[in-house]
CSV table of C-alpha atoms and ligand atoms in Angstrom, one decimal:
chain,number,residue,atom,x,y,z
J,1,MET,CA,-28.5,20.1,1.5
J,2,HIS,CA,-26.7,17.9,3.9
J,3,ILE,CA,-23.0,17.4,3.3
J,4,VAL,CA,-21.5,14.6,5.3
J,5,VAL,CA,-17.7,14.5,5.7
J,6,VAL,CA,-16.2,11.3,7.1
J,7,GLY,CA,-12.8,11.7,8.8
J,8,GLY,CA,-11.7,14.4,11.2
J,9,SER,CA,-8.0,14.7,10.1
J,10,PHE,CA,-6.2,16.8,7.5
J,11,GLY,CA,-8.6,16.0,4.7
J,12,GLY,CA,-11.9,16.0,6.6
J,13,LEU,CA,-11.3,19.1,8.7
J,14,THR,CA,-9.9,21.2,5.9
J,15,ALA,CA,-12.9,20.3,3.7
J,16,ALA,CA,-15.5,20.8,6.4
J,17,TYR,CA,-14.2,24.3,7.4
J,18,ASP,CA,-14.0,25.4,3.7
J,19,LEU,CA,-17.5,24.0,3.0
J,20,ARG,CA,-18.9,25.9,6.0
J,21,ARG,CA,-17.3,29.1,4.6
J,22,LEU,CA,-18.6,28.5,1.1
J,23,LEU,CA,-22.2,27.4,1.8
J,24,ARG,CA,-24.9,29.5,3.5
J,25,ARG,CA,-25.7,28.1,7.0
J,26,ARG,CA,-29.4,28.5,6.8
J,27,ASP,CA,-29.6,26.4,3.6
J,28,HIS,CA,-26.9,23.7,4.1
J,29,GLN,CA,-25.7,21.5,6.9
J,30,VAL,CA,-22.2,20.2,7.3
J,31,THR,CA,-21.6,17.1,9.5
J,32,VAL,CA,-18.2,15.6,10.3
J,33,ILE,CA,-18.3,11.9,11.4
J,34,SER,CA,-15.0,10.6,12.8
J,35,LYS,CA,-14.0,7.4,14.6
J,36,GLU,CA,-11.3,9.3,16.5
J,37,ARG,CA,-12.7,12.3,18.4
J,38,ARG,CA,-9.3,14.1,18.4
J,39,PHE,CA,-7.4,15.8,15.6
J,40,ILE,CA,-3.9,14.3,15.8
J,41,PHE,CA,-1.0,16.0,14.0
J,42,ILE,CA,0.2,12.7,12.5
J,43,PRO,CA,3.5,14.1,11.1
J,44,SER,CA,4.7,14.4,14.7
J,45,LEU,CA,4.3,10.6,15.4
J,46,PRO,CA,8.0,10.0,14.9
J,47,TRP,CA,8.6,12.4,17.9
J,48,VAL,CA,6.1,10.3,19.9
J,49,ALA,CA,8.0,7.2,19.0
J,50,MET,CA,11.2,8.9,20.1
J,51,GLY,CA,9.6,9.9,23.4
J,52,SER,CA,10.0,13.7,22.9
J,53,LYS,CA,6.2,14.4,22.5
J,54,THR,CA,3.0,12.7,23.8
J,55,ILE,CA,-0.2,12.3,21.9
J,56,ALA,CA,-1.8,14.9,24.1
J,57,ASP,CA,0.9,17.4,23.0
J,58,ILE,CA,0.0,16.9,19.3
J,59,SER,CA,-3.8,16.7,19.4
J,60,PHE,CA,-7.0,18.4,20.4
J,61,ASP,CA,-10.7,17.4,20.9
J,62,LEU,CA,-12.7,18.1,17.7
J,63,GLU,CA,-16.2,18.7,19.1
J,64,ALA,CA,-16.0,22.3,20.5
J,65,PRO,CA,-14.0,23.8,17.6
J,66,LEU,CA,-16.4,22.3,15.0
J,67,ILE,CA,-19.6,23.2,16.8
J,68,ALA,CA,-18.2,26.8,17.2
J,69,LYS,CA,-17.9,27.0,13.4
J,70,GLY,CA,-21.5,25.7,12.8
J,71,ILE,CA,-20.4,22.1,11.9
J,72,ASN,CA,-22.1,19.1,13.4
J,73,PHE,CA,-19.8,16.5,14.9
J,74,VAL,CA,-20.5,12.8,15.4
J,75,GLU,CA,-18.0,10.5,17.0
J,76,ALA,CA,-18.6,7.2,15.4
J,77,ALA,CA,-16.9,4.6,13.2
J,78,ILE,CA,-18.6,4.1,9.9
J,79,THR,CA,-19.2,0.4,9.0
J,80,GLY,CA,-20.5,0.9,5.4
J,81,ILE,CA,-21.9,3.2,2.8
J,82,ASN,CA,-24.9,2.8,0.6
J,83,PRO,CA,-24.3,5.0,-2.4
J,84,ARG,CA,-27.6,4.2,-4.0
J,85,THR,CA,-29.7,5.2,-1.0
J,86,ARG,CA,-27.1,7.9,0.0
J,87,LYS,CA,-26.6,6.6,3.5
J,88,VAL,CA,-23.6,6.3,5.7
J,89,LEU,CA,-23.9,3.4,8.2
J,90,THR,CA,-22.5,3.2,11.7
J,91,ASP,CA,-23.2,0.5,14.3
J,92,GLY,CA,-26.3,2.0,15.6
J,93,THR,CA,-27.4,4.8,13.2
J,94,GLU,CA,-27.7,5.7,9.6
J,95,TYR,CA,-26.8,9.2,8.3
J,96,GLU,CA,-28.4,10.5,5.1
J,97,TYR,CA,-26.4,12.7,2.9
J,98,ASP,CA,-26.9,14.7,-0.3
J,99,ILE,CA,-23.1,14.9,-0.9
J,100,LEU,CA,-20.5,12.7,0.8
J,101,LEU,CA,-16.9,13.5,1.2
J,102,LEU,CA,-14.6,10.6,2.3
J,103,ALA,CA,-11.4,11.5,4.1
J,104,THR,CA,-11.0,8.2,5.9
J,105,GLY,CA,-7.2,7.7,5.6
J,106,HIS,CA,-5.7,4.2,5.5
J,107,ARG,CA,-5.5,0.8,7.1
J,108,SER,CA,-2.0,-0.6,7.5
J,109,ALA,CA,-1.8,-3.7,5.2
J,110,ASN,CA,0.4,-5.7,7.6
J,111,GLU,CA,-0.7,-9.0,6.1
J,112,ALA,CA,1.6,-8.1,3.1
J,113,VAL,CA,4.7,-9.2,5.0
J,114,PRO,CA,4.8,-11.8,7.8
J,115,GLY,CA,5.9,-10.1,11.0
J,116,LEU,CA,4.9,-6.6,10.2
J,117,GLY,CA,3.6,-5.2,13.5
J,118,PRO,CA,3.4,-4.2,16.2
J,119,PHE,CA,0.0,-5.7,16.9
J,120,ASP,CA,0.2,-8.4,14.2
J,121,GLY,CA,3.9,-9.3,14.6
J,122,PRO,CA,7.2,-8.5,16.1
J,123,GLY,CA,8.0,-5.5,13.8
J,124,HIS,CA,7.3,-1.9,15.1
J,125,SER,CA,5.6,0.8,13.2
J,126,LEU,CA,4.5,4.4,13.7
J,127,MET,CA,1.6,4.7,11.3
J,128,SER,CA,-1.0,5.4,14.0
J,129,PRO,CA,-0.9,6.9,17.5
J,130,ALA,CA,-1.2,3.5,19.2
J,131,GLU,CA,1.7,2.1,17.1
J,132,ALA,CA,3.9,5.1,17.8
J,133,GLU,CA,3.3,4.7,21.5
J,134,GLU,CA,4.2,1.0,21.3
J,135,ALA,CA,7.3,1.9,19.3
J,136,ARG,CA,8.3,4.4,22.0
J,137,ASP,CA,7.9,1.9,24.9
J,138,SER,CA,9.8,-0.9,23.0
J,139,TRP,CA,12.5,1.6,22.0
J,140,ALA,CA,13.0,2.5,25.7
J,141,ALA,CA,13.3,-1.2,26.6
J,142,PHE,CA,15.7,-1.7,23.7
J,143,LEU,CA,18.0,1.2,24.9
J,144,ARG,CA,18.5,-0.8,28.2
J,145,ASP,CA,19.9,-3.7,26.2
J,146,PRO,CA,21.0,-2.4,22.7
J,147,GLY,CA,22.1,-4.3,19.7
J,148,PRO,CA,21.7,-4.3,15.9
J,149,ILE,CA,18.6,-2.6,14.4
J,150,VAL,CA,16.8,-2.5,11.1
J,151,ILE,CA,14.7,0.4,9.9
J,152,GLY,CA,12.9,0.6,6.6
J,153,CYS,CA,9.9,0.2,4.4
J,154,ALA,CA,8.0,-2.9,3.1
J,155,PRO,CA,7.4,-3.5,-0.6
J,156,GLY,CA,4.5,-1.3,-1.8
J,157,ALA,CA,5.0,1.3,0.9
J,158,SER,CA,4.0,4.9,0.0
J,159,CYS,CA,4.7,6.8,3.2
J,160,LEU,CA,8.5,6.5,3.2
J,161,GLY,CA,9.5,9.8,4.8
J,162,PRO,CA,8.7,8.7,8.4
J,163,ALA,CA,11.2,5.7,8.0
J,164,TYR,CA,14.0,8.2,7.1
J,165,GLU,CA,12.9,10.5,10.0
J,166,PHE,CA,13.0,7.6,12.5
J,167,LEU,CA,16.3,6.5,11.1
J,168,PHE,CA,18.0,9.9,11.6
J,169,GLU,CA,16.4,10.5,14.9
J,170,ALA,CA,17.4,7.0,16.2
J,171,HIS,CA,21.0,7.6,15.1
J,172,HIS,CA,21.0,11.0,16.8
J,173,ALA,CA,19.5,9.6,20.1
J,174,LEU,CA,22.0,6.8,20.2
J,175,GLN,CA,24.9,9.2,19.6
J,176,ARG,CA,23.8,11.5,22.4
J,177,ARG,CA,23.7,8.5,24.8
J,178,ARG,CA,27.1,7.4,23.5
J,179,ILE,CA,25.9,4.0,22.7
J,180,ARG,CA,25.8,4.3,18.9
J,181,HIS,CA,28.9,2.1,18.7
J,182,ARG,CA,26.9,-0.8,20.1
J,183,VAL,CA,24.1,-0.5,17.5
J,184,PRO,CA,24.8,-1.4,13.9
J,185,ILE,CA,22.0,0.2,11.9
J,186,THR,CA,20.7,-1.1,8.5
J,187,PHE,CA,18.2,0.8,6.4
J,188,VAL,CA,16.2,-1.3,3.9
J,189,THR,CA,13.9,0.3,1.3
J,190,PRO,CA,12.0,-0.8,-1.8
J,191,GLU,CA,12.9,2.5,-3.5
J,192,PRO,CA,15.2,2.1,-6.5
J,193,PHE,CA,17.5,4.7,-4.9
J,194,LEU,CA,17.6,6.6,-1.6
J,195,GLY,CA,15.6,9.8,-1.7
J,196,HIS,CA,13.1,8.5,-4.3
J,197,PHE,CA,10.2,8.8,-1.8
J,198,GLY,CA,7.7,7.5,-4.3
J,199,VAL,CA,7.9,10.7,-6.3
J,200,GLY,CA,10.8,9.7,-8.5
J,201,GLY,CA,13.3,11.6,-6.4
J,202,PHE,CA,14.0,15.3,-6.8
J,203,GLY,CA,17.1,17.4,-7.5
J,204,LYS,CA,20.2,15.9,-5.9
J,205,ALA,CA,18.2,14.0,-3.2
J,206,ARG,CA,19.8,10.7,-4.1
J,207,GLN,CA,23.4,11.9,-3.7
J,208,PHE,CA,22.4,13.8,-0.6
J,209,PHE,CA,20.8,10.9,1.3
J,210,GLU,CA,23.5,8.4,0.2
J,211,GLY,CA,26.1,10.8,1.6
J,212,GLU,CA,24.1,11.4,4.9
J,213,LEU,CA,23.7,7.7,5.6
J,214,GLU,CA,27.4,6.9,4.7
J,215,GLN,CA,28.5,9.8,7.0
J,216,ARG,CA,26.5,8.2,9.8
J,217,ASP,CA,27.8,4.6,9.2
J,218,ILE,CA,24.4,3.4,8.3
J,219,ARG,CA,24.3,0.4,5.9
J,220,TYR,CA,21.6,0.7,3.3
J,221,PHE,CA,19.9,-1.5,0.7
J,222,ASN,CA,17.6,-0.1,-2.0
J,223,SER,CA,15.4,-2.1,-4.3
J,224,ALA,CA,15.1,-4.4,-1.3
J,225,ALA,CA,12.0,-6.5,-0.6
J,226,ILE,CA,11.5,-7.4,3.0
J,227,SER,CA,9.9,-10.9,3.1
J,228,GLN,CA,9.8,-11.6,6.9
J,229,ILE,CA,10.4,-10.0,10.2
J,230,THR,CA,11.1,-12.0,13.3
J,231,SER,CA,12.0,-10.9,16.8
J,232,GLU,CA,15.7,-11.4,15.9
J,233,SER,CA,15.9,-10.6,12.2
J,234,VAL,CA,14.7,-9.0,9.1
J,235,GLU,CA,14.8,-11.1,5.9
J,236,LEU,CA,14.8,-10.1,2.3
J,237,SER,CA,13.4,-12.0,-0.7
J,238,ASP,CA,16.9,-12.4,-2.2
J,239,GLY,CA,17.9,-14.4,0.9
J,240,LYS,CA,19.8,-11.7,2.9
J,241,VAL,CA,19.1,-11.9,6.6
J,242,PHE,CA,19.9,-9.0,9.0
J,243,GLU,CA,20.2,-9.5,12.7
J,244,SER,CA,17.9,-7.1,14.4
J,245,ARG,CA,16.7,-6.5,18.0
J,246,TYR,CA,14.5,-3.6,17.1
J,247,SER,CA,12.9,-3.5,13.6
J,248,LEU,CA,10.7,-0.5,12.6
J,249,VAL,CA,9.2,-1.1,9.2
J,250,ILE,CA,6.6,1.0,7.4
J,251,PRO,CA,3.9,-1.2,5.9
J,252,PRO,CA,2.1,-0.8,2.5
J,253,LEU,CA,-1.3,0.9,3.0
J,254,ALA,CA,-4.9,0.0,2.0
J,255,GLY,CA,-8.3,1.6,2.3
J,256,ILE,CA,-10.4,1.2,5.5
J,257,PRO,CA,-12.7,-1.8,5.6
J,258,ALA,CA,-16.0,0.2,5.4
J,259,VAL,CA,-14.8,1.8,2.1
J,260,ALA,CA,-13.1,-1.4,0.7
J,261,GLY,CA,-16.3,-3.4,1.5
J,262,THR,CA,-18.7,-1.1,-0.3
J,263,ASP,CA,-19.6,-2.5,-3.7
J,264,GLY,CA,-18.3,-0.4,-6.6
J,265,LEU,CA,-16.7,2.3,-4.4
J,266,ALA,CA,-13.1,1.3,-4.2
J,267,ASN,CA,-10.3,-0.4,-6.2
J,268,PRO,CA,-9.0,-3.9,-5.0
J,269,LYS,CA,-6.7,-2.2,-2.4
J,270,GLY,CA,-9.7,-0.3,-1.0
J,271,PHE,CA,-8.6,3.1,-2.3
J,272,ILE,CA,-11.2,5.3,-3.9
J,273,PRO,CA,-10.9,6.3,-7.6
J,274,VAL,CA,-11.5,10.0,-8.3
J,275,ASP,CA,-11.4,12.3,-11.3
J,276,ALA,CA,-9.4,15.6,-11.4
J,277,HIS,CA,-12.1,17.2,-9.3
J,278,TYR,CA,-11.8,14.5,-6.6
J,279,ARG,CA,-15.3,13.2,-7.5
J,280,HIS,CA,-16.0,9.5,-7.8
J,281,PRO,CA,-16.3,8.5,-11.5
J,282,ASP,CA,-19.5,6.4,-10.9
J,283,PHE,CA,-21.1,8.1,-7.9
J,284,PRO,CA,-21.3,11.8,-8.7
J,285,ASP,CA,-22.4,12.7,-5.2
J,286,ILE,CA,-19.3,11.1,-3.6
J,287,TYR,CA,-16.0,12.9,-3.3
J,288,ALA,CA,-12.8,11.6,-1.7
J,289,VAL,CA,-9.5,13.2,-0.6
J,290,GLY,CA,-6.2,12.3,1.1
J,291,VAL,CA,-4.8,8.9,1.8
J,292,ALA,CA,-8.2,7.3,1.0
J,293,VAL,CA,-7.9,8.1,-2.8
J,294,ALA,CA,-6.3,5.9,-5.5
J,295,LEU,CA,-3.3,7.6,-7.1
J,296,PRO,CA,-1.0,5.6,-9.4
J,297,PRO,CA,2.7,5.3,-8.7
J,298,VAL,CA,5.0,7.7,-10.6
J,299,GLU,CA,6.8,4.8,-12.4
J,300,GLU,CA,7.3,1.0,-12.4
J,301,THR,CA,10.1,0.0,-10.1
J,302,THR,CA,11.8,-3.4,-9.5
J,303,VAL,CA,10.2,-3.6,-6.1
J,304,PRO,CA,6.9,-1.7,-5.9
J,305,VAL,CA,6.9,1.8,-4.4
J,306,ASN,CA,3.7,3.8,-4.2
J,307,PHE,CA,2.9,7.4,-4.5
J,308,PRO,CA,2.8,9.3,-1.2
J,309,LYS,CA,-0.3,11.1,-0.2
J,310,THR,CA,1.2,13.6,2.2
J,311,GLY,CA,-0.7,15.9,4.6
J,312,HIS,CA,0.1,18.9,2.5
J,313,MET,CA,-1.2,17.1,-0.6
J,314,THR,CA,-4.3,16.1,1.4
J,315,GLU,CA,-4.9,19.7,2.3
J,316,GLN,CA,-4.7,20.7,-1.4
J,317,MET,CA,-7.1,17.9,-2.4
J,318,ALA,CA,-9.6,18.9,0.3
J,319,LYS,CA,-9.6,22.5,-0.8
J,320,ILE,CA,-10.2,21.5,-4.4
J,321,ALA,CA,-13.0,19.1,-3.4
J,322,ALA,CA,-14.7,21.6,-1.1
J,323,HIS,CA,-14.6,24.2,-3.8
J,324,ASN,CA,-16.1,21.8,-6.3
J,325,ILE,CA,-18.9,20.6,-3.9
J,326,ALA,CA,-19.9,24.3,-3.3
J,327,SER,CA,-19.7,24.9,-7.1
J,328,ASP,CA,-22.0,21.9,-7.7
J,329,ILE,CA,-24.5,23.4,-5.3
J,330,ASN,CA,-24.2,27.0,-6.3
J,331,GLY,CA,-23.9,26.2,-10.1
J,332,SER,CA,-20.4,27.8,-10.5
J,333,GLU,CA,-17.2,26.7,-12.2
J,334,GLN,CA,-15.4,23.6,-11.0
J,335,THR,CA,-11.6,23.8,-10.4
J,336,THR,CA,-8.5,21.6,-10.1
J,337,HIS,CA,-4.7,21.9,-10.2
J,338,GLU,CA,-1.8,19.6,-10.0
J,339,LEU,CA,-0.6,18.5,-6.6
J,340,MET,CA,2.8,19.8,-5.3
J,341,VAL,CA,4.7,18.4,-2.4
J,342,GLU,CA,6.4,20.4,0.4
J,343,CYS,CA,7.7,19.0,3.7
J,344,ILE,CA,10.3,19.3,6.3
J,345,MET,CA,12.2,16.1,7.3
J,346,ASP,CA,13.7,15.9,10.7
J,347,MET,CA,17.3,14.5,10.5
J,348,GLY,CA,18.1,14.5,14.2
J,349,ASP,CA,20.6,17.4,14.4
J,350,LYS,CA,19.2,19.3,11.4
J,351,ALA,CA,16.3,19.1,8.9
J,352,ALA,CA,15.8,19.1,5.2
J,353,HIS,CA,13.1,21.3,3.5
J,354,ILE,CA,11.9,19.7,0.3
J,355,ARG,CA,9.7,21.4,-2.3
J,356,ALA,CA,8.7,19.7,-5.6
J,357,ASP,CA,6.2,21.3,-7.9
J,358,PRO,CA,4.4,19.5,-9.4
J,359,ALA,CA,4.8,16.3,-7.2
J,360,ARG,CA,5.2,14.2,-10.3
J,361,PRO,CA,8.2,14.8,-12.6
J,362,PRO,CA,9.0,16.6,-14.8
J,363,ARG,CA,8.8,19.7,-12.6
J,364,ASN,CA,9.0,23.4,-12.6
J,365,VAL,CA,10.5,23.4,-9.1
J,366,SER,CA,12.8,20.8,-7.4
J,367,GLN,CA,14.4,22.3,-4.3
J,368,MET,CA,16.0,21.0,-1.2
J,369,SER,CA,17.5,23.1,1.6
J,370,VAL,CA,19.2,21.7,4.7
J,371,GLY,CA,20.1,23.2,8.1
J,372,LYS,CA,19.3,23.6,11.7
J,373,ARG,CA,16.8,26.4,11.0
J,374,TRP,CA,14.5,23.9,9.3
J,375,LEU,CA,14.4,21.8,12.5
J,376,TRP,CA,13.2,24.9,14.4
J,377,ALA,CA,10.8,25.6,11.5
J,378,LYS,CA,9.4,22.1,11.8
J,379,ARG,CA,8.9,22.4,15.5
J,380,PHE,CA,7.2,25.7,15.1
J,381,PHE,CA,5.0,24.5,12.3
J,382,ALA,CA,3.7,21.5,14.2
J,383,ASN,CA,2.4,23.8,17.0
J,384,TYR,CA,1.3,26.5,14.6
J,385,TYR,CA,-0.7,24.0,12.5
J,386,LEU,CA,-2.6,22.7,15.6
J,387,TRP,CA,-3.3,26.3,16.7
J,388,LYS,CA,-4.6,27.4,13.3
J,389,ILE,CA,-6.7,24.3,12.3
J,390,LYS,CA,-8.4,24.4,15.8
J,391,ARG,CA,-9.6,27.9,14.8
J,392,GLY,CA,-10.8,26.9,11.4
J,393,ALA,CA,-8.0,28.4,9.4
J,394,THR,CA,-7.2,26.1,6.4
J,395,ARG,CA,-4.5,28.0,4.5
J,396,SER,CA,-0.9,27.2,5.3
J,397,PRO,CA,2.1,29.5,4.6
J,398,LYS,CA,4.1,28.2,1.7
J,399,TRP,CA,7.4,27.4,3.3
J,400,VAL,CA,6.4,25.1,6.1
J,401,TRP,CA,5.0,21.8,5.1
F,1,LIG,C1,4.4,8.9,10.8
F,1,LIG,C2,3.9,9.8,9.7
F,1,LIG,C3,4.6,10.9,9.4
F,1,LIG,C4,4.1,11.8,8.4
F,1,LIG,N1,4.8,12.9,8.1
F,1,LIG,C5,4.3,13.8,7.2
F,1,LIG,C6,4.9,15.0,7.0
F,1,LIG,O1,6.0,15.4,7.6
F,1,LIG,N2,4.4,15.9,6.1
F,1,LIG,C7,3.3,15.6,5.4
F,1,LIG,O2,2.8,16.4,4.6
F,1,LIG,N3,2.6,14.4,5.6
F,1,LIG,C8,3.1,13.5,6.5
F,1,LIG,N4,2.5,12.3,6.7
F,1,LIG,C9,1.3,12.0,5.9
F,1,LIG,C10,0.0,12.6,6.6
F,1,LIG,O3,0.0,12.3,8.0
F,1,LIG,C11,-1.2,12.1,5.9
F,1,LIG,O4,-1.1,12.5,4.5
F,1,LIG,C12,-2.5,12.7,6.5
F,1,LIG,O5,-2.6,12.2,7.8
F,1,LIG,C13,-3.6,12.2,5.6
F,1,LIG,O6,-4.8,12.8,6.1
F,1,LIG,P1,-6.2,12.1,5.8
F,1,LIG,O7,-7.2,13.1,6.3
F,1,LIG,O8,-6.3,11.7,4.4
F,1,LIG,O9,-6.2,10.8,6.7
F,1,LIG,P2,-5.8,10.5,8.2
F,1,LIG,O10,-5.0,11.5,8.8
F,1,LIG,O11,-5.4,9.1,8.2
F,1,LIG,O12,-7.2,10.5,9.0
F,1,LIG,C14,-8.3,9.7,8.7
F,1,LIG,C15,-9.5,10.1,9.5
F,1,LIG,O13,-10.6,9.2,9.2
F,1,LIG,C16,-11.1,8.8,10.4
F,1,LIG,N5,-11.6,7.4,10.2
F,1,LIG,C17,-10.9,6.3,9.9
F,1,LIG,N6,-11.7,5.2,9.8
F,1,LIG,C18,-13.0,5.7,10.1
F,1,LIG,C19,-14.2,5.1,10.2
F,1,LIG,N7,-14.4,3.8,10.0
F,1,LIG,N8,-15.3,5.9,10.5
F,1,LIG,C20,-15.2,7.2,10.7
F,1,LIG,N9,-14.0,7.8,10.7
F,1,LIG,C21,-12.9,7.1,10.4
F,1,LIG,C22,-10.0,8.9,11.5
F,1,LIG,O14,-10.5,9.0,12.8
F,1,LIG,C23,-9.3,10.1,11.0
F,1,LIG,O15,-9.9,11.3,11.6
F,1,LIG,C24,2.9,11.4,7.7
F,1,LIG,C25,2.3,10.2,8.0
F,1,LIG,C26,2.7,9.4,9.0
F,1,LIG,C27,2.0,8.1,9.3
């Protein structure tokens, strides 16, 4: 059998390595197709935007590690999928599959708000390596002539954590340069309350984040719908206008065009519906994991906030899907379990470790712990993750995400 995995990031790599371990080499081939030939540790992009890391520091070339594990690697952007003939299409070549696993991540839906950027408008972002590098260069220019800034998330955003990280890191960087007094900071979020994060909040996150922003003299607006970003301002749908010389706003996400454009594969936003086993409900030989899958929001909110599909959740999905693909082939039991969320948020001078199990409330575990030690843990984990995924290890210790 030929199992084709599209995507060489958290979902694609984890699944490919697990599949290679679970399936006999002489009977089954595993091929990873990825547009980007490097694995990039995306959670470190806020550090790239702040100038403390480069893309080279947080990435490695995929080809040699995959080949060493007996996995074929193709550097190519898929342009479409034909689920009926079981083919993945790229510009020059078609790849036949028996089972397909899609881990293709997202497209930033910048069209949702005029001015979302950076390449479509004056807003800055850090959802991709190129955007994080642009945010870094513009931030360096801003520091030479500082003024008011707005940081936040657009309506429908799901990846809210990086906006908080950039907010805290920006505050910390400005304080260290002793220019914080020249930079009024406004935080704008569609969340019904701070610390909601698209998972309905956890523990005392709301009180904690309100206190932390107030402590830092950061003005915040929740249930806020950004309606326009210009080079001098950020506007809300209720008429509020905030002056801003540097606006970093996280966009809502959508599925990639090759997936969104395949008839019957995706929902209107381009995300792929899956069952509890991460299998497509209509195409049983297609599985999907990570940001590419359609997962509903935890609740209806005044301004839409979507469910985050974190790297840690993506890993969990990929492990379940790989197990189920191997079970399909070997005729053994399928598996599934509820997703949990665990992450460490950089807050500039300290970090918060968050653990919510399951990710959707009500929960068995809702924990948050804050301190400088978590900042060291986050830095250690970023390097450790690169080291271990390069060697094909797909299990993470429990305390680190
Ligand atoms: C700034 C930022 C900070 C984050 N911080 C955290 C954090 O602290 N903790 C956490 O758990 N999560 C975090 N996340 C979320 C985490 O990065 C994602 O959950 C994770 O990257 C999802 O992995 P994925 O494999 O689904 O997709 P992605 O990482 O988006 O990868 C998609 C893959 O598909 C490939 N691809 C895309 N289009 C094509 C195509 N047409 N053809 C072929 N290949 C294609 C790409 O090259 C890439 O290899 C953060 C995200 C961002 C943006």
